[in-house]
mmCIF file of C-alpha atoms and ligand atoms in Angstrom:
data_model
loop_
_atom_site.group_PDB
_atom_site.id
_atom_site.type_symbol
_atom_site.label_atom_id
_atom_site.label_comp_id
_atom_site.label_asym_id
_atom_site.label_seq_id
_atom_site.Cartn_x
_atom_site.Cartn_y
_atom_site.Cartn_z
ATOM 1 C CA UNK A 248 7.764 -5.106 -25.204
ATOM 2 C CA UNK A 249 7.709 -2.729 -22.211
ATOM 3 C CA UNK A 250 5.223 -2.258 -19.298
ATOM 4 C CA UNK A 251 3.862 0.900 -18.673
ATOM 5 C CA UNK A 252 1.654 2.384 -15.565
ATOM 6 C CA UNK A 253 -1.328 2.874 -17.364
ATOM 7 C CA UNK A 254 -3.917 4.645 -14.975
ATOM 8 C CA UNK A 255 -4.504 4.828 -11.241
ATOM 9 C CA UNK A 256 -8.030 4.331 -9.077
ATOM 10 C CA UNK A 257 -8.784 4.316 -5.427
ATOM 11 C CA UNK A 258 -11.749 3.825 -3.092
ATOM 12 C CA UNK A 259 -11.826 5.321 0.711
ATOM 13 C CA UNK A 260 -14.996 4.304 3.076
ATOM 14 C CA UNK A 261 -16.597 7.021 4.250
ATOM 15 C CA UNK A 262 -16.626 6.681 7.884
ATOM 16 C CA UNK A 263 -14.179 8.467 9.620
ATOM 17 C CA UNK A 264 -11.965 7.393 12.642
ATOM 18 C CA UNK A 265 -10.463 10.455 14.342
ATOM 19 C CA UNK A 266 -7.883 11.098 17.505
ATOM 20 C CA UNK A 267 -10.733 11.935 19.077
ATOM 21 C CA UNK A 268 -12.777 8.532 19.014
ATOM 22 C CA UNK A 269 -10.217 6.609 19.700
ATOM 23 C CA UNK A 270 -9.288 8.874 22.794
ATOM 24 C CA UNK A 271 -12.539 7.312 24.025
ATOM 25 C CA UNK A 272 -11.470 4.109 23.027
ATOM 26 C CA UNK A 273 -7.758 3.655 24.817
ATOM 27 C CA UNK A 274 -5.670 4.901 26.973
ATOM 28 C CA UNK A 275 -4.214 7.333 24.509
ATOM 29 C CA UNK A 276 -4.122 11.274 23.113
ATOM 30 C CA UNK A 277 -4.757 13.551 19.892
ATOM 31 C CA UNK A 278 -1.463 14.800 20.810
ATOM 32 C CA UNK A 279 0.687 11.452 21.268
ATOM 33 C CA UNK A 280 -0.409 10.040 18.205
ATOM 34 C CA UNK A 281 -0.145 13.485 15.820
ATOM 35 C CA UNK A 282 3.184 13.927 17.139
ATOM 36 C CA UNK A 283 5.060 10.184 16.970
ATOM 37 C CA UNK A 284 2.975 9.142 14.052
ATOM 38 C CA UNK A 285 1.325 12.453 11.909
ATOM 39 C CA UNK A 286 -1.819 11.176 11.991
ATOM 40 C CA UNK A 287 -5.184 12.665 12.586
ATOM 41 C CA UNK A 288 -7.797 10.175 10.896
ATOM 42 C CA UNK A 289 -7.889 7.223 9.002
ATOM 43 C CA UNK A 290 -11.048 5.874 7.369
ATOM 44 C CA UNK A 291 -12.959 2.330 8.458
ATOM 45 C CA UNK A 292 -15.075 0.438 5.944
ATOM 46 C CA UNK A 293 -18.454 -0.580 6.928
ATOM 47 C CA UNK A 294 -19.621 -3.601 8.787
ATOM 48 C CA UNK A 295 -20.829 -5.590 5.248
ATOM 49 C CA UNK A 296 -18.299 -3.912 3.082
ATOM 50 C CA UNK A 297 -15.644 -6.139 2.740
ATOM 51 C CA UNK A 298 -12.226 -6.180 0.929
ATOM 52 C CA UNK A 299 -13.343 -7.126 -2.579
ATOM 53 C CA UNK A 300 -16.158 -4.352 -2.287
ATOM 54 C CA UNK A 301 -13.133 -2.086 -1.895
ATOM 55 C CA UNK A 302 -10.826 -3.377 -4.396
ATOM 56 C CA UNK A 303 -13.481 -3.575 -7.168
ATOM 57 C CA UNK A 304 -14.586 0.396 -6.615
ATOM 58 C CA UNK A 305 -11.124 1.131 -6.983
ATOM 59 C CA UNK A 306 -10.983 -1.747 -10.063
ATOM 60 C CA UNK A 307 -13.371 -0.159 -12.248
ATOM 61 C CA UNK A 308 -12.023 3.668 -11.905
ATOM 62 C CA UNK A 309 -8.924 2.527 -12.849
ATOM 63 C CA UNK A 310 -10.115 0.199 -16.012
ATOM 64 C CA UNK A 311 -12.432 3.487 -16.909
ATOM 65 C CA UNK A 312 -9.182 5.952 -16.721
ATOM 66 C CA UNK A 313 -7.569 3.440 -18.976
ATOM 67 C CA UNK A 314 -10.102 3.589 -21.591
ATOM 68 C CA UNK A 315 -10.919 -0.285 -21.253
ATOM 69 C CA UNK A 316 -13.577 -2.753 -20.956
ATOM 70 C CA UNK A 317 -13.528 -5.007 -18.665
ATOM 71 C CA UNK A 318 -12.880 -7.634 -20.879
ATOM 72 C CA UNK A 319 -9.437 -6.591 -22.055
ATOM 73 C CA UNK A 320 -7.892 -7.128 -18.400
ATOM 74 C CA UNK A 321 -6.077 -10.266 -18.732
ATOM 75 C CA UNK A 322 -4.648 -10.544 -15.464
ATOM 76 C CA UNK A 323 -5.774 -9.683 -11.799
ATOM 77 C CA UNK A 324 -2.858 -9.679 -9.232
ATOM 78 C CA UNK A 325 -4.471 -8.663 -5.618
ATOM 79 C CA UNK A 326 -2.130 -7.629 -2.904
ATOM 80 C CA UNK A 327 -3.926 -7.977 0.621
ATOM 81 C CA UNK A 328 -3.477 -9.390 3.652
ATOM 82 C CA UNK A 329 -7.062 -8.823 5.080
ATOM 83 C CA UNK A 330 -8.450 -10.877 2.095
ATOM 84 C CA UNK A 331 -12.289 -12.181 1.661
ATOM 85 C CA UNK A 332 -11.055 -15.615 3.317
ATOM 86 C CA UNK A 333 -8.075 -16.713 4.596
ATOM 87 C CA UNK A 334 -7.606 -19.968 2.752
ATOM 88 C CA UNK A 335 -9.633 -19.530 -0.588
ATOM 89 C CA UNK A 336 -11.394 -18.466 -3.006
ATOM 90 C CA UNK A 337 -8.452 -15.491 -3.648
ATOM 91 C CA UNK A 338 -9.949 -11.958 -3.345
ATOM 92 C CA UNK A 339 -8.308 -11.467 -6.448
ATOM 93 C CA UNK A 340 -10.911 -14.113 -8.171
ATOM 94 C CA UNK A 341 -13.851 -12.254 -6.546
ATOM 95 C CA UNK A 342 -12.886 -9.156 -8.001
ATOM 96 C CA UNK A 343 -12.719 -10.549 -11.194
ATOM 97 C CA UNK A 344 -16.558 -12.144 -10.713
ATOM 98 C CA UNK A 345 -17.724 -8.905 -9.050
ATOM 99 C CA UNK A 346 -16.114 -7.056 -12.133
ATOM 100 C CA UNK A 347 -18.255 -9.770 -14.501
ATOM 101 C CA UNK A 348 -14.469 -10.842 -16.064
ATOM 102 C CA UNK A 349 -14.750 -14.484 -16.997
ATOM 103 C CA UNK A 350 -11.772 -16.578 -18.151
ATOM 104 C CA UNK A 351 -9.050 -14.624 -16.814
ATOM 105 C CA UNK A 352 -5.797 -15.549 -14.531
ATOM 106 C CA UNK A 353 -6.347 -14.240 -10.504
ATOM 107 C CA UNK A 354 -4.464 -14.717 -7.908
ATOM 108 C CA UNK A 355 -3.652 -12.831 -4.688
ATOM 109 C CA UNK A 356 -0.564 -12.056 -2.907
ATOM 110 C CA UNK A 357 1.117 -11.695 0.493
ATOM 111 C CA UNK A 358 3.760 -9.318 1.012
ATOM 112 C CA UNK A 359 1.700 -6.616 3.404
ATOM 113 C CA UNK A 360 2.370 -2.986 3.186
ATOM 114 C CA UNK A 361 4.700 -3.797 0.402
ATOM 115 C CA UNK A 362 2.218 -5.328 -1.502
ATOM 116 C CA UNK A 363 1.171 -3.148 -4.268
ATOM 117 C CA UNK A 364 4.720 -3.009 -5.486
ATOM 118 C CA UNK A 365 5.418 -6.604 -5.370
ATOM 119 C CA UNK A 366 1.974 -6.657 -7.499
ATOM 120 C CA UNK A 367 3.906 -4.234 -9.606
ATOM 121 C CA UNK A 368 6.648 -6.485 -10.307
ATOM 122 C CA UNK A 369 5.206 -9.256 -11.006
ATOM 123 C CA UNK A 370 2.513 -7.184 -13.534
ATOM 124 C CA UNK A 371 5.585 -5.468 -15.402
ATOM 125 C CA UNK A 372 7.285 -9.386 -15.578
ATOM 126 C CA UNK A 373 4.374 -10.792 -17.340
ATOM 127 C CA UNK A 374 3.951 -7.717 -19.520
ATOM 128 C CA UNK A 375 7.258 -8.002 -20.872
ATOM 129 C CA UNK A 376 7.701 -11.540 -21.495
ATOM 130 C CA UNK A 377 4.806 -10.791 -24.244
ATOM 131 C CA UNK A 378 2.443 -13.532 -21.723
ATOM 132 C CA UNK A 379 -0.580 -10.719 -21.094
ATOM 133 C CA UNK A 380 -1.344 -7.180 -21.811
ATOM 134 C CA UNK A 381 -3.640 -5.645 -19.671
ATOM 135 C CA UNK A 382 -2.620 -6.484 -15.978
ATOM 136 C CA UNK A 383 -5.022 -5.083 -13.144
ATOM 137 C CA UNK A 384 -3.169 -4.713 -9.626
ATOM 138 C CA UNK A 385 -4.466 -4.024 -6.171
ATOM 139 C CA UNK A 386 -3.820 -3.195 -2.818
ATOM 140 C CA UNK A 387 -6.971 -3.801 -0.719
ATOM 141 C CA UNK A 388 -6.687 -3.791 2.890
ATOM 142 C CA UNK A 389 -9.832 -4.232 5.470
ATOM 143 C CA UNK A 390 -7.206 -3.879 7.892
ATOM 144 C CA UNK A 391 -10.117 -2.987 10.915
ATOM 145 C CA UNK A 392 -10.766 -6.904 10.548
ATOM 146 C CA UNK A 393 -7.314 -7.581 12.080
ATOM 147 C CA UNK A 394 -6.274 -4.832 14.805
ATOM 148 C CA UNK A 395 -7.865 -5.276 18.487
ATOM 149 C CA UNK A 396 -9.020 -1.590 19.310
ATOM 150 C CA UNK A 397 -7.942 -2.088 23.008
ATOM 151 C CA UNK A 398 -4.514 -2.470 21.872
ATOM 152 C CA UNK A 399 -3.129 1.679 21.936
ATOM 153 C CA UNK A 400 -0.014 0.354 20.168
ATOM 154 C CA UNK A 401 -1.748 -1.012 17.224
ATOM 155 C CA UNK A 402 -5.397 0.592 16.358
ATOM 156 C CA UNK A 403 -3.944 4.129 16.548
ATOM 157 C CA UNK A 404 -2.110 3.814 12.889
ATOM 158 C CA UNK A 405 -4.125 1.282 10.419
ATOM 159 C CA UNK A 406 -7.264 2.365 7.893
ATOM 160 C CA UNK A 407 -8.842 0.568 4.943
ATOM 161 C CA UNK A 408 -9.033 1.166 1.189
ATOM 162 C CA UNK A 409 -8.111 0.211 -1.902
ATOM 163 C CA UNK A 410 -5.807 1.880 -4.647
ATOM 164 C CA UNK A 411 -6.114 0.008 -8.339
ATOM 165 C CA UNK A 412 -3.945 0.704 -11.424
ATOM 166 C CA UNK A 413 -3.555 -0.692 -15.303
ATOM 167 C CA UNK A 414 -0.486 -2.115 -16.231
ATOM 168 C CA UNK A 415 -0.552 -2.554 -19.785
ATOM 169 C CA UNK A 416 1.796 -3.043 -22.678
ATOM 170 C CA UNK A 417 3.502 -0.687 -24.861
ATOM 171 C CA UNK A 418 6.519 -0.275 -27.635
ATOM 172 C CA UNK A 419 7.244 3.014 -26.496
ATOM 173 C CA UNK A 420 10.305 3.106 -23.669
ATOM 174 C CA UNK A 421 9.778 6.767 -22.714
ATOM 175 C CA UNK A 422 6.490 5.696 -21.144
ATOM 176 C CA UNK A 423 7.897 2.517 -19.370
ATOM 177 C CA UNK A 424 8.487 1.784 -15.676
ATOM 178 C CA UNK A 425 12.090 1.948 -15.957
ATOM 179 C CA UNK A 426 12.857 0.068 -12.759
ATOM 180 C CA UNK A 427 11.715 -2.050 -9.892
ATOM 181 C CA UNK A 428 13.452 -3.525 -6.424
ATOM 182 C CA UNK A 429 11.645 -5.711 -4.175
ATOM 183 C CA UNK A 430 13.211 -7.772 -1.396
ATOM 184 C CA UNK A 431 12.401 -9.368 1.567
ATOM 185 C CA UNK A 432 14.396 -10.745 5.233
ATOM 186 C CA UNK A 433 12.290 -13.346 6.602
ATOM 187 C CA UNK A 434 14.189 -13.120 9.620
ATOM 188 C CA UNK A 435 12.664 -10.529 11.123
ATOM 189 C CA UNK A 436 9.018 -12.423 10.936
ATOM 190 C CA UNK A 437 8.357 -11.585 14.343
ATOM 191 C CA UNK A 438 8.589 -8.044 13.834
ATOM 192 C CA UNK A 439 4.589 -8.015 12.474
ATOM 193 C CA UNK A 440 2.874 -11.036 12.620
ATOM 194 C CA UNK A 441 -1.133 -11.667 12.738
ATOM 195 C CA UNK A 442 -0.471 -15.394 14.299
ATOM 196 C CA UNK A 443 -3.239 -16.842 13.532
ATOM 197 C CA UNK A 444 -5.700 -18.657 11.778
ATOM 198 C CA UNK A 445 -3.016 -20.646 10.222
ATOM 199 C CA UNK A 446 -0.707 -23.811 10.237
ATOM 200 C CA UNK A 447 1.308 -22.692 13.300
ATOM 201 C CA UNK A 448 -2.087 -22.008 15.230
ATOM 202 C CA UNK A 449 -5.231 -22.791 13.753
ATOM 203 C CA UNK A 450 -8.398 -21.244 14.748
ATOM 204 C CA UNK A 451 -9.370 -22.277 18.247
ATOM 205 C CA UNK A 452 -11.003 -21.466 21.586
ATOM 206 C CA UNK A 453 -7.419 -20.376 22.488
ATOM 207 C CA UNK A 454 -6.574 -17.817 19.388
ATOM 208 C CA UNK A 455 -9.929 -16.246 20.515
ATOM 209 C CA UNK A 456 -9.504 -16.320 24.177
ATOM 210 C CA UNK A 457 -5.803 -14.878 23.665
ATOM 211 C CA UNK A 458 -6.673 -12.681 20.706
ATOM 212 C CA UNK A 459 -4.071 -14.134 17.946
ATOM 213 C CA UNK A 460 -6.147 -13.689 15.249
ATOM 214 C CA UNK A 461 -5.193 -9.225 15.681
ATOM 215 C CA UNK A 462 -1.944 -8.052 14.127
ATOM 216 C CA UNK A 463 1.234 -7.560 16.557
ATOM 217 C CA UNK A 464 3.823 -5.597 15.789
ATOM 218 C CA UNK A 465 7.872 -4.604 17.192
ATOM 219 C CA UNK A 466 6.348 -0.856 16.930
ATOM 220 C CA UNK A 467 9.903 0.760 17.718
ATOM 221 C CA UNK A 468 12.198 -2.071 16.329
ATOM 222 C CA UNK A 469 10.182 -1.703 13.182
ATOM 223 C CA UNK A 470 10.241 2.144 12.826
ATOM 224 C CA UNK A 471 14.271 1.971 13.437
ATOM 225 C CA UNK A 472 14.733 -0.426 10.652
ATOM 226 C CA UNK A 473 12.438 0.797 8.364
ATOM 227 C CA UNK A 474 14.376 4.380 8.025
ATOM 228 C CA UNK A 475 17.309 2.187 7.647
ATOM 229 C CA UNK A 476 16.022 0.163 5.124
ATOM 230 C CA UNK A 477 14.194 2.612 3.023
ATOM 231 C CA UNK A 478 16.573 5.143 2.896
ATOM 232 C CA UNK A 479 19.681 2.596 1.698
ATOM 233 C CA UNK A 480 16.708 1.128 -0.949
ATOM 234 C CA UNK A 481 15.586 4.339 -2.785
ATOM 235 C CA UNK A 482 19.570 5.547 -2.495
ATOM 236 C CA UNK A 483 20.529 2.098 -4.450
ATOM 237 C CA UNK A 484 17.612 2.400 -7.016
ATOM 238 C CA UNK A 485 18.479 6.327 -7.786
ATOM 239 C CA UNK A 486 22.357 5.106 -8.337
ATOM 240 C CA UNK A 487 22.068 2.223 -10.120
ATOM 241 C CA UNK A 488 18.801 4.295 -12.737
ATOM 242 C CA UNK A 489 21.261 7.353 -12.646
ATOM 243 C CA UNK A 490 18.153 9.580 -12.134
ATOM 244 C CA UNK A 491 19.181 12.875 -9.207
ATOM 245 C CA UNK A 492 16.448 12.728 -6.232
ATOM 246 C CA UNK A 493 15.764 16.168 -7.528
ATOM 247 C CA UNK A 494 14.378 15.110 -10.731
ATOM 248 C CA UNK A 495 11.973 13.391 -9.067
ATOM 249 C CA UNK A 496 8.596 15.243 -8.806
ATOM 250 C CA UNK A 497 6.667 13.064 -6.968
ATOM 251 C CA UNK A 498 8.225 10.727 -4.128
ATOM 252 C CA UNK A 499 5.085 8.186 -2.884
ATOM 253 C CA UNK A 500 6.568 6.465 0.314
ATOM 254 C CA UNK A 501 4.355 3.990 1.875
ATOM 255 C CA UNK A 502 2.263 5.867 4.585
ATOM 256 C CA UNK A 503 3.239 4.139 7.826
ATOM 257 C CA UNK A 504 4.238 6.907 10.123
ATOM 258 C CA UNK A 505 5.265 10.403 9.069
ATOM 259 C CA UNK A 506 8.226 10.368 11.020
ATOM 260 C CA UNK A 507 9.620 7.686 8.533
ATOM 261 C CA UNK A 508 8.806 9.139 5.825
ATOM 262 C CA UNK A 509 10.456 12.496 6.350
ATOM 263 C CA UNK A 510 13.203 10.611 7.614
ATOM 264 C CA UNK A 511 13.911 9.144 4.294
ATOM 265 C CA UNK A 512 12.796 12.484 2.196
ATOM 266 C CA UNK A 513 15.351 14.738 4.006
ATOM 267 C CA UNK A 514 17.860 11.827 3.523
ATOM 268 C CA UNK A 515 16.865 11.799 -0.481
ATOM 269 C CA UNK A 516 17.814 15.938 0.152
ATOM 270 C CA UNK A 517 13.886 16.162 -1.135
ATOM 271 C CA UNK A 518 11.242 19.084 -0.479
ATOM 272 C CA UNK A 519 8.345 19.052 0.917
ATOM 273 C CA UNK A 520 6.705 19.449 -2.424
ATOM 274 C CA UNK A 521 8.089 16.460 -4.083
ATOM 275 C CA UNK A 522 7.155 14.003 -1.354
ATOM 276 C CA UNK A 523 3.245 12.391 -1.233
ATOM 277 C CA UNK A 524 1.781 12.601 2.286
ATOM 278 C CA UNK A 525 -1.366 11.105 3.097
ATOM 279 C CA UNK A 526 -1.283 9.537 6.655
ATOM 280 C CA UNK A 527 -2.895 12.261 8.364
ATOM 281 C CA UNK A 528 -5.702 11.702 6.510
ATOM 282 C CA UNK A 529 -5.832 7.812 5.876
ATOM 283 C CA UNK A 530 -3.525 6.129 8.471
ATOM 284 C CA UNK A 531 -1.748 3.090 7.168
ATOM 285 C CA UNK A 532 -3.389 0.896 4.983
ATOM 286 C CA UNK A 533 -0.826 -1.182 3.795
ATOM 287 C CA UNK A 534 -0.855 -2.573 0.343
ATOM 288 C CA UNK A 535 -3.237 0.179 -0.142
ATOM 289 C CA UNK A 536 -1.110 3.185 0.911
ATOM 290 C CA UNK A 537 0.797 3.456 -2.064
ATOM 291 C CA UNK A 538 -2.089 3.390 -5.149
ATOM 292 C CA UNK A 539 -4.012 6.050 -2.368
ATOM 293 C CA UNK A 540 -1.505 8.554 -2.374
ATOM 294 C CA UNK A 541 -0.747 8.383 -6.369
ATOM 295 C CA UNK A 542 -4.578 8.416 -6.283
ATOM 296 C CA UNK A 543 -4.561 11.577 -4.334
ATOM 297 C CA UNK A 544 -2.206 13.166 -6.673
ATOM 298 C CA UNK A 545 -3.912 12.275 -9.787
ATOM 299 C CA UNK A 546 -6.968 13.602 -8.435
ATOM 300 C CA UNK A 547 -6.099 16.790 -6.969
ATOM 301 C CA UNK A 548 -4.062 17.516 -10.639
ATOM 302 C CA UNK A 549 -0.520 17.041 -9.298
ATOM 303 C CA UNK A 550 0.469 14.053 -11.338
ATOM 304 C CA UNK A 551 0.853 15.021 -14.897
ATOM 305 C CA UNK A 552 1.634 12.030 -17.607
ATOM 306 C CA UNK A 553 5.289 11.634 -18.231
ATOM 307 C CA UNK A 554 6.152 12.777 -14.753
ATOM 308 C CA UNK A 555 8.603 10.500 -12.541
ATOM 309 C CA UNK A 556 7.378 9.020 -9.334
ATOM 310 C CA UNK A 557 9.652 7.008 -6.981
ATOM 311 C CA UNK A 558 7.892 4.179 -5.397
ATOM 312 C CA UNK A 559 8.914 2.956 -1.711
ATOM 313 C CA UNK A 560 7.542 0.763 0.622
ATOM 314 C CA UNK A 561 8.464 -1.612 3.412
ATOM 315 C CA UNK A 562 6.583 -4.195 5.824
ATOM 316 C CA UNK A 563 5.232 -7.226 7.438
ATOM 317 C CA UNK A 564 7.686 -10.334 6.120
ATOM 318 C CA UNK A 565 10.115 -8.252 6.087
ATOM 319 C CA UNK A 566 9.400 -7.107 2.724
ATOM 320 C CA UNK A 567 10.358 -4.196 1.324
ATOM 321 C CA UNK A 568 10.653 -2.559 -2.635
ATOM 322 C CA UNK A 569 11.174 0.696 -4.713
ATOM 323 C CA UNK A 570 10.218 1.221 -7.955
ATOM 324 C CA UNK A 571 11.042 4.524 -10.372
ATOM 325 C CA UNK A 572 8.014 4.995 -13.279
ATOM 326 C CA UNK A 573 6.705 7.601 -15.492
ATOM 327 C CA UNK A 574 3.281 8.110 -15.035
ATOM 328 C CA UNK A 575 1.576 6.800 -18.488
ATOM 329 C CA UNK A 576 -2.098 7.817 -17.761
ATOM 330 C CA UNK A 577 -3.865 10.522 -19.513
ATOM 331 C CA UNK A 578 -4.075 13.113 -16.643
ATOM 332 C CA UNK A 579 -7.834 15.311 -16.438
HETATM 333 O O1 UT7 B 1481 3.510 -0.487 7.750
HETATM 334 C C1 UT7 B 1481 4.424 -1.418 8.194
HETATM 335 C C2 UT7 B 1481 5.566 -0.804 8.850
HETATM 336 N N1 UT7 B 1481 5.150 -0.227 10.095
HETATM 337 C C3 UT7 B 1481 5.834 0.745 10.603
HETATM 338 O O2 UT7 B 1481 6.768 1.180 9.966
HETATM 339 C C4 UT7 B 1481 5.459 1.246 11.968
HETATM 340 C C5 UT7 B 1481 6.706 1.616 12.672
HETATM 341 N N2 UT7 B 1481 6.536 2.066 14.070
HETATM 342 C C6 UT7 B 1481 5.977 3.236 14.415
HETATM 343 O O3 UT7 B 1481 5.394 3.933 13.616
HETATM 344 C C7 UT7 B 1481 6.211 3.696 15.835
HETATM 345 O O4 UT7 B 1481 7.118 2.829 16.458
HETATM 346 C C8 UT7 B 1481 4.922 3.794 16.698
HETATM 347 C C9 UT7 B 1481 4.084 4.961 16.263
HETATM 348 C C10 UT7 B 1481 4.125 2.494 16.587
HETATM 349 C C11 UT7 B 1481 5.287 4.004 18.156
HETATM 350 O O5 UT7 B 1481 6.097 5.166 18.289
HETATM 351 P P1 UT7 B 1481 7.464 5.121 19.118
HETATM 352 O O6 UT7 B 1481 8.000 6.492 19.108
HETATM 353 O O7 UT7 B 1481 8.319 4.034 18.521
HETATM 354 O O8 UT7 B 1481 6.962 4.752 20.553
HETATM 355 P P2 UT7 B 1481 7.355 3.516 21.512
HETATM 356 O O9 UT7 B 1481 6.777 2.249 20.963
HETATM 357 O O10 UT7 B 1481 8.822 3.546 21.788
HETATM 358 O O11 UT7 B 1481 6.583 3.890 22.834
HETATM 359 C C12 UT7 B 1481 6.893 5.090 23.580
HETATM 360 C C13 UT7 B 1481 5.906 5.219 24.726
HETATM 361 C C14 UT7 B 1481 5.731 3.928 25.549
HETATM 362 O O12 UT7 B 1481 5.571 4.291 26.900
HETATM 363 P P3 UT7 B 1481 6.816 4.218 27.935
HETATM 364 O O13 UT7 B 1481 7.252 2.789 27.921
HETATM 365 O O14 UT7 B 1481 7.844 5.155 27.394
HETATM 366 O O15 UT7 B 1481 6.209 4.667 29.229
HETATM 367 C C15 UT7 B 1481 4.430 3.361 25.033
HETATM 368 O O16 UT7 B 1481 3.768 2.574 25.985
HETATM 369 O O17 UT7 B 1481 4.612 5.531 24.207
HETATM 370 C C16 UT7 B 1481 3.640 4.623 24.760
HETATM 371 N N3 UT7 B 1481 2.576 4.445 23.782
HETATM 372 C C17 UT7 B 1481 1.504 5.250 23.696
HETATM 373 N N4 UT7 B 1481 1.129 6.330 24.410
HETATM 374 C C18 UT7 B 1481 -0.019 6.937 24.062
HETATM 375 C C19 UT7 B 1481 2.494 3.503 22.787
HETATM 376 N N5 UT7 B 1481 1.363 3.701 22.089
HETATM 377 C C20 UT7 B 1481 0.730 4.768 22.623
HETATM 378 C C21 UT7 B 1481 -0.463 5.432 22.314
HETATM 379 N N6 UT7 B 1481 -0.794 6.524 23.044
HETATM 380 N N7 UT7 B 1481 -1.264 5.062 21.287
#
């Protein structure tokens, strides 16, 4: 039994955050952040619409583009770490009640930007060992509910979404993900840490007064290690699948900072056209970023079924993971 990546399905709020507001916001420019970071806008969910809105908006395009009910998913995996509540219930099981799916294994998980492809993992594993078929994954991120807009360093780069796909099971190999790498250095927590609510500091006067409830982040100490990183990961994944970065149509980095990302393409030897951009118009969403920009590919008719995409993300933890797939969706 193999896995395959059945369909793809996102949802983007429709207020914008441009430059331009948050030049009114912080001490800060259009300029500045086009030029270290690419981006011009990134989208904010509303005040009631929370995470689970997101992820099940993206949930049922994704189901429809698979040509299932509801009541074939099997599995719900939800990568976030802006979920519904901290502690429980998992967004994961609120997407399955606000998708009406009874009886079915949820759960969420935690690896931040690299979310979607740990969910990915973890989807193709159960696929394969024959224990479910249909597997719905996620990356939802309200990430607004965790960055402190008077902090330039921060609110300049994150949005929200949500990015959904099908992984389902199939006895054809030329349709299955072929590969998948996911890793993690918890030594390098400190590099982006929200530190609190939680077991180290749980919610009090102090977390509020001092704002540790808002994400903090190693901005530059990040950025240098993540070029690193990425660029050794999708070199090791290419050598060890012997696939050429040229036969690669459609490179979908994780959408942190532009700079990174053509970092790592011109490394790969890649053009323009093979690599997925969407931080100028989204920011980084995190566990979102990834199922956006194949979103924005399938939508816009770029992604054709069959074609290759390499997968690459890296973040909070440290966490990072690359992943080489056909695309197994029927494209419009
Ligand atoms: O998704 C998870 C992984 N995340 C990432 O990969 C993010 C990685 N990091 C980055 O994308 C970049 O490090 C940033 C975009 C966050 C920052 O860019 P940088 O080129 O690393 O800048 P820097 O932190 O070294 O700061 C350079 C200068 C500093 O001023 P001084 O000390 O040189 O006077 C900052 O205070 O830029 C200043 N600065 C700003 N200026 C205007 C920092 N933020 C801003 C801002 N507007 N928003």
């Amino acid at each position: 039994m193999y896995a395959k990546f059945h369909s793809i399905g996102a949802y983007v709020p429709s207020k914008v955050l441009s430059n331009a507001d948050l030049e009114k916001m912080v001490d800060t420019s259009d300029e500045w952040i086009l030029k270290r970071t690419g981006i011009r806008e990134r989208r904010i969910a509303g005040d009631s619409e929370v995470t689970s809105d997101m992820a099940t908006k993206a949930s049922k395009i994704a189901i429809e583009r698979a040509g299932l009910r509801n009541s074939d998913i099997d599995l719900i995996v939800c990568a976030t770490i802006t979920p519904d509540y901290f502690n429980m219930p998992s967004t994961a099981c609120i997407i399955a009640d606000k998708l009406g799916i009874k009886n079915v294994q949820a759960f969420d998980i935690s690896a931040a930007c690299s979310g979607f492809v740990y969910a990915l993992s973890v989807a193709k594993a159960f696929v394969e060992s024959g224990m479910k078929r249909h597997v719905l994954i996620i990356g939802a991120e309200k990430f607004s509910s965790i960055v402190n807009y008077e902090d330039r360093t921060t609110c300049i780069l994150f949005g929200d979404g949500a990015g959904a796909s099908i992984i389902s099971a199939t006895d054809n190999k030329s349709e299955a993900i072929i590969d998948i790498n996911a890793s993690a250095d918890g030594s390098y927590s400190d590099f982006l840490v929200t530190p609190a609510p939680g077991s180290v500091n749980p919610l009090s006067q102090k977390v509020l007064d001092e704002g540790l409830n808002f994400v903090q982040m190693k901005g530059n100490e990040t950025f240098k290690l993540a070029v690193k990183t990425l660029t050794k990961d999708v070199k090791k994944i290419l050598i060890d699948n012997n696939i050429d970065a040229k036969d690669i149509p459609h490179f979908v980095p994780h959408q942190a900072n532009y700079r990174i990302i053509k970092a790592v393409g011109s490394a790969l030897k890649m053009s323009s056209e093979q690599v997925v951009v969407t931080v100028d118009k989204y920011g980084n969403t995190s566990a979102a970023s990834i199922p956006m920009a194949i979103n924005d590919i399938y939508e816009s008719g770029r992604l054709k079924r069959g074609e290759l995409m390499l997968l690459d993300t890296f973040g909070g933890g440290l966490t990072w993971a690359s992943a080489i797939l056909p695309f197994a969706g029927e494209t419009p």
